CSV table of C-alpha atoms (C1' of nucleotides) in Angstrom, one decimal:
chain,number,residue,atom,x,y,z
E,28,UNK,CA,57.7,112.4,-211.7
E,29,UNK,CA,54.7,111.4,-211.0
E,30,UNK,CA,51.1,113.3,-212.3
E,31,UNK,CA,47.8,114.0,-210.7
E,32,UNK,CA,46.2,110.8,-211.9
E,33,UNK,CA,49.5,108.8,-210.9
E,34,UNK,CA,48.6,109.7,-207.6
E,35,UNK,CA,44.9,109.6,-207.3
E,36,UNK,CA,45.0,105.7,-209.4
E,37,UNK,CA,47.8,104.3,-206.2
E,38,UNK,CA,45.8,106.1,-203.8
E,39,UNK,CA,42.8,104.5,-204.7
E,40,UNK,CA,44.0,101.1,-205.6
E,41,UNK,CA,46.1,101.3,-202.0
E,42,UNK,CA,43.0,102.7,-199.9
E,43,UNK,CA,40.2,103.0,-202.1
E,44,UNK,CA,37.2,103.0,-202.1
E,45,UNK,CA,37.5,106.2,-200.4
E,46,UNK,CA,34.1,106.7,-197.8
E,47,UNK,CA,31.6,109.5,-198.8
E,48,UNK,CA,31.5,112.0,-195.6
E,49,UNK,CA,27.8,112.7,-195.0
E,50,UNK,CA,24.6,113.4,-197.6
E,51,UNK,CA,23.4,116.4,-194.7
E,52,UNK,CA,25.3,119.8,-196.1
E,53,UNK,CA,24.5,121.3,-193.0
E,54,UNK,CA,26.2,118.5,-190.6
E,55,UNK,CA,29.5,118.7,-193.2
E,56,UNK,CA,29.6,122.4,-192.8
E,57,UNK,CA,29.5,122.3,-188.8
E,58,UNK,CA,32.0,118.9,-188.8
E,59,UNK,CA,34.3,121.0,-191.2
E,60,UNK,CA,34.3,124.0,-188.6
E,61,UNK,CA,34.5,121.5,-185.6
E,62,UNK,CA,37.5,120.1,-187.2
E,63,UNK,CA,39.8,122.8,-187.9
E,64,UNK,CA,43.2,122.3,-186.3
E,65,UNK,CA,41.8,119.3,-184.1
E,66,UNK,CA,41.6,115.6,-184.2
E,67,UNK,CA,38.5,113.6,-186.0
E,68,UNK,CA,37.5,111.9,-182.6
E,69,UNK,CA,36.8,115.0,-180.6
E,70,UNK,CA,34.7,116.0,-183.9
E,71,UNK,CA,32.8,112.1,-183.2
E,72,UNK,CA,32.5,112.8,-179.6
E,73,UNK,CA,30.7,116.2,-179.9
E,74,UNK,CA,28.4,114.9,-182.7
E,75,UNK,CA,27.2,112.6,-180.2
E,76,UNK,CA,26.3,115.3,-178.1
E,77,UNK,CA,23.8,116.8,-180.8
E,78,UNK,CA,20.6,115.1,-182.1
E,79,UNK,CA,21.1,112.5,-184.4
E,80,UNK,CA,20.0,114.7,-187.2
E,81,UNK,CA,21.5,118.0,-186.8
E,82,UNK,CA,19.2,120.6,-187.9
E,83,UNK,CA,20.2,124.8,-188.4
E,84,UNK,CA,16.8,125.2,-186.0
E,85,UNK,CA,18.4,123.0,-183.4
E,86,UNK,CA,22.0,125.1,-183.3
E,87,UNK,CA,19.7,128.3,-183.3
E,88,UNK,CA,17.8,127.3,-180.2
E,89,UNK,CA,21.1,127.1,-178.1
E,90,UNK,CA,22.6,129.8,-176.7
E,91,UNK,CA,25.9,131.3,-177.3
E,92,UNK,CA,26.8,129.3,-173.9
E,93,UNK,CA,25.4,126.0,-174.5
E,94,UNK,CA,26.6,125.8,-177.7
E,95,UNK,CA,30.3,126.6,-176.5
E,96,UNK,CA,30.0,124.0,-173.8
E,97,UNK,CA,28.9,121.5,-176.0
E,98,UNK,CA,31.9,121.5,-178.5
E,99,UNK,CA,34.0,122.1,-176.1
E,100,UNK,CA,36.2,119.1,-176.5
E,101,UNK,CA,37.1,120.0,-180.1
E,102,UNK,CA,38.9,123.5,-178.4
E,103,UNK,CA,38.8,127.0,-179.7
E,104,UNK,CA,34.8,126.4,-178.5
E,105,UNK,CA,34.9,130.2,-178.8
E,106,UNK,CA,35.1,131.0,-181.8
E,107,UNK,CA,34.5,128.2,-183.2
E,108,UNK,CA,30.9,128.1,-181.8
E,109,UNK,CA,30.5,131.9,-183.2
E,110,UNK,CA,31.6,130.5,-186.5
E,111,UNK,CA,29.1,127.9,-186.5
E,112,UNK,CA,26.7,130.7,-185.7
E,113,UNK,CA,28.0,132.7,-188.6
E,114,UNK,CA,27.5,130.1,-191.1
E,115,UNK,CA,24.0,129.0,-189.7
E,116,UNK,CA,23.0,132.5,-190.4
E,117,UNK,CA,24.2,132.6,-193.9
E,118,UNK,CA,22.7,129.4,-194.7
E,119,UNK,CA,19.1,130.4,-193.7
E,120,UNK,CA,20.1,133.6,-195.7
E,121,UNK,CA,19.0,130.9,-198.4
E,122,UNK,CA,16.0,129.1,-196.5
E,123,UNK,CA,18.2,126.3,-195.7
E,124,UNK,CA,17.9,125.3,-199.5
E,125,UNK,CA,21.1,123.3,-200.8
E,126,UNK,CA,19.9,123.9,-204.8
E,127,UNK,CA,20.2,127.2,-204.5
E,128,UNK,CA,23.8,127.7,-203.1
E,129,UNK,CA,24.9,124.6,-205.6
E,130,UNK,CA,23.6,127.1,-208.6
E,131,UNK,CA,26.7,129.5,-207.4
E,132,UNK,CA,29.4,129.1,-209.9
E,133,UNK,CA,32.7,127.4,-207.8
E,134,UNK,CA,34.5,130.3,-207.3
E,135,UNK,CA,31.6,132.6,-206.2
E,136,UNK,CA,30.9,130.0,-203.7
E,137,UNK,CA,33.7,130.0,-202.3
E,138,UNK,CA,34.0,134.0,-201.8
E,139,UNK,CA,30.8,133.9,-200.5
E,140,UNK,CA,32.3,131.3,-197.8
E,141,UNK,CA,35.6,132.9,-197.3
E,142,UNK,CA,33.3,136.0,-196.3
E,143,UNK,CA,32.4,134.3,-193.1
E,144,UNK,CA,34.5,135.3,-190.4
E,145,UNK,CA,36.5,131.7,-189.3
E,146,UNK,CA,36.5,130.9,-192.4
E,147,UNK,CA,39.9,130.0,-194.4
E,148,UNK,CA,40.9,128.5,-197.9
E,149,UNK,CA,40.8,124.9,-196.7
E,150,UNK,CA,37.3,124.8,-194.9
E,151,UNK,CA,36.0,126.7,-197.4
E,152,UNK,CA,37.2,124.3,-200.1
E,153,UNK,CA,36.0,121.4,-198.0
E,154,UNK,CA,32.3,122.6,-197.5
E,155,UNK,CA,32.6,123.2,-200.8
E,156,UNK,CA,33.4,120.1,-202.1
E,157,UNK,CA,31.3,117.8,-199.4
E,158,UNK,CA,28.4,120.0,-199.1
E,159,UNK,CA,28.0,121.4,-201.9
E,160,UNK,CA,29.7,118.9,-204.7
E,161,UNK,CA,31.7,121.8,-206.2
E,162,UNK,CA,35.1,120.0,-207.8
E,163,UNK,CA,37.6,121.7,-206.1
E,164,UNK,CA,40.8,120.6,-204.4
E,165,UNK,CA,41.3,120.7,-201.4
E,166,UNK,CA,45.0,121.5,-199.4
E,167,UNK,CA,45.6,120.6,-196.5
E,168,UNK,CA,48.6,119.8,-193.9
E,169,UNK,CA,49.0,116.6,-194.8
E,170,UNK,CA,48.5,117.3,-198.5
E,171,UNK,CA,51.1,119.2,-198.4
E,172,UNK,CA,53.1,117.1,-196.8
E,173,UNK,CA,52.5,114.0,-198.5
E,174,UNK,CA,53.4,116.2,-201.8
E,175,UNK,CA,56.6,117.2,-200.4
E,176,UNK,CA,57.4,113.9,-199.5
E,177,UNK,CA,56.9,112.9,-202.9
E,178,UNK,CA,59.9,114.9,-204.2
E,179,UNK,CA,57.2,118.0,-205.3
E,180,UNK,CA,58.2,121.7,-204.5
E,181,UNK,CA,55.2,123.8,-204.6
E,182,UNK,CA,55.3,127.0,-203.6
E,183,UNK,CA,51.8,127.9,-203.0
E,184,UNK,CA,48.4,126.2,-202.1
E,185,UNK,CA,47.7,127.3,-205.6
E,186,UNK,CA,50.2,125.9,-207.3
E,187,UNK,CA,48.9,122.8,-205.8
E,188,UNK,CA,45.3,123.2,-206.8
E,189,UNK,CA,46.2,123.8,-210.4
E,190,UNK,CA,48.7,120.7,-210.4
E,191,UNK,CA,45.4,118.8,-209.6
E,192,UNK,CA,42.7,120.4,-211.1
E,193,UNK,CA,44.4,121.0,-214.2
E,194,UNK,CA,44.4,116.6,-214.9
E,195,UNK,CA,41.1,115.6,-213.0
E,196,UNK,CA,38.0,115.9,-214.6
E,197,UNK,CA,35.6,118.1,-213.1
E,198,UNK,CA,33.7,115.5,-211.0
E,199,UNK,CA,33.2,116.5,-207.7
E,200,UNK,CA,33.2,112.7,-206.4
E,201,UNK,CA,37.1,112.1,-208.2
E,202,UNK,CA,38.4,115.5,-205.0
E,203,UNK,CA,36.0,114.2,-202.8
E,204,UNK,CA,38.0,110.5,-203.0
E,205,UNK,CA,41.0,112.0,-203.4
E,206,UNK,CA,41.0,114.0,-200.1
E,207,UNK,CA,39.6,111.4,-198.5
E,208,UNK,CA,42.4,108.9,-200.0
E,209,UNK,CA,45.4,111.7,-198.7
E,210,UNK,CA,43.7,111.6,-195.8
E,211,UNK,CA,44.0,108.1,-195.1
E,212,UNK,CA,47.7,108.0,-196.4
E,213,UNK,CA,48.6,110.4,-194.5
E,214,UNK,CA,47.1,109.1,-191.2
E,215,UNK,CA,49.5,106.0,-192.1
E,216,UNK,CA,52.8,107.6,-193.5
E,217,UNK,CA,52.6,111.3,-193.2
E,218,UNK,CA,53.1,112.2,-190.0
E,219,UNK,CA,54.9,115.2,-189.1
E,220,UNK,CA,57.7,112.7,-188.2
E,221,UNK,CA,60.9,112.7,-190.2
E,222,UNK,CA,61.0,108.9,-190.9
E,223,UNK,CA,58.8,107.8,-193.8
E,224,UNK,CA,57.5,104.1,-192.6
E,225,UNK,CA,57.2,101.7,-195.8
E,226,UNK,CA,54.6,103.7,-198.1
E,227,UNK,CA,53.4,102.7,-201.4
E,228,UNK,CA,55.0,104.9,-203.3
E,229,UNK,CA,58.1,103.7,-201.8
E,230,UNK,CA,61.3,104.9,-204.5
E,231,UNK,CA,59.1,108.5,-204.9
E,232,UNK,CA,59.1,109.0,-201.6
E,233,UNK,CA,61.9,110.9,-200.2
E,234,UNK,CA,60.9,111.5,-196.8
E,235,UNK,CA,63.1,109.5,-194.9
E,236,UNK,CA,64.9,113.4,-193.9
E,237,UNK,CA,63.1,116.3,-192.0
E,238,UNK,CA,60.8,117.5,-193.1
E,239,UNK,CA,60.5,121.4,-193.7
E,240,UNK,CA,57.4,123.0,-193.3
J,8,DA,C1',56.1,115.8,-170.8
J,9,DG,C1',55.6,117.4,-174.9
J,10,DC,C1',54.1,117.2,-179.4
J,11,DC,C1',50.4,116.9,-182.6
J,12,DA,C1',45.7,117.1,-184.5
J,13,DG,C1',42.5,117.5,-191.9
J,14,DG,C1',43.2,126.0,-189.3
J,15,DG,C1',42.2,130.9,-189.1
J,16,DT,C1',43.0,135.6,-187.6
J,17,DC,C1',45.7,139.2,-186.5
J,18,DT,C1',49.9,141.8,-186.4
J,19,DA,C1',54.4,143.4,-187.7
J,20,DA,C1',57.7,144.3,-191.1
I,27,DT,C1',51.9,139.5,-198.7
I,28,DT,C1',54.2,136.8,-195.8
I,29,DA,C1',55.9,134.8,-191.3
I,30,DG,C1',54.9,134.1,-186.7
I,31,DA,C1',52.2,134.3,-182.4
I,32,DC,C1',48.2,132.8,-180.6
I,33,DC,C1',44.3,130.2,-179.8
I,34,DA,C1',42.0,125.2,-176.5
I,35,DT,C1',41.3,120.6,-175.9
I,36,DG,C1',42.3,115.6,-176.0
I,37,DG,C1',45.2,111.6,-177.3
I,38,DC,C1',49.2,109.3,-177.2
DNA sequence: AGCCAGGGTCTAA
DNA sequence: TTAGACCATGGC
């Protein structure tokens, strides 16, 4: 069977190198709300809509209304513009200053996010980990699915995080590639689709039945 | 047409 | 504590 490093080394050698999100902690955290359960190109088309540099003051001066309107084509605009809100508020809770929530050991981090209200295991793990460089990994649905694929039978998100975490050093850029590597894999091969198309880790790869999620 | 997209909350048992 | 309903919009 195949280990954590297995994966990460064909991952990168198939799709590598993997592309670093964005140095603005801020524009991560609002992307990683805008994206929840939606595809990356509504996420593009409402960061067109906002400044070029997105700014907590800027969100702020909106109201409740313009800001739903605005994201609108990433849907839930509801509550995902409240959540957006939310986590503008906490961040000035810390004059906008990235040191200062980097100095939180990982896991208090990500209680402290987890706190905010439309906030969930993976978007906390993902502002974590893009924002705020913590090395953490990140689940996802097509983590999971990818991992399933490959013969693995996890029976929590935990499990998974410890199967990875356990093996990779604790370098916040080795989950950051590795997310992003799944990411692209899974874009390519695991769909929610029962057939497997030609994948690099072709004899590990079991997925040519239906999958159970 | 209908399924899916890098989820999260709330509720019922 | 876990499974399922529900949430909104756009792309294919």
């Amino acid at each position: 069977m195949l280990n954590a490093l297995d994966i990460y080394n064909s991952l990168n050698y198939a799709y590598g190198p993997a592309v670093w999100w964005s140095d603005n902690a801020y524009t991560v955290m609002v992307e990683a709300i805008l994206v929840q359960n939606t595809s990356w190109s509504s996420v593009e088309k409402v960061m067109q809509a906002f400044p070029k540099e997105l700014t907590p003051m800027y969100i702020s001066s909106l109201s409740d209304v313009e800001l739903e309107s605005l994201i609108r084509p990433c849907g839930f605009a509801k509550r995902k513009s409240a959540t957006i809100i939310r986590i503008t508020n906490w961040f000035r809770q810390f004059e906008y200053d990235v040191e200062k929530i980097k100095s939180f050991e990982t896991d208090e981090l990500r209680n402290r996010l987890l706190s905010i209200k439309g906030i969930g295991n993976e978007t906390s793990d993902v502002i974590s980990v893009y924002a705020f460089h913590k090395p953490v990994f990140i689940v996802d649905a097509y983590t999971r699915r990818f991992l399933m694929k490959l013969g693995f039978n996890f029976d929590t998100d935990e499990d998974i995080k410890r199967f990875f975490e356990k093996d990779f050093r604790k370098d916040h850029r080795l989950f950051d590639w590795n997310h992003w590597l799944i990411l692209q894999h899974g874009i390519k091969h695991c769909k929610k689709t029962p057939i497997c198309h030609d994948c690099i880790f072709k004899n590990k790869c079991t997925s040519v039945v239906p999958i159970m999620e």
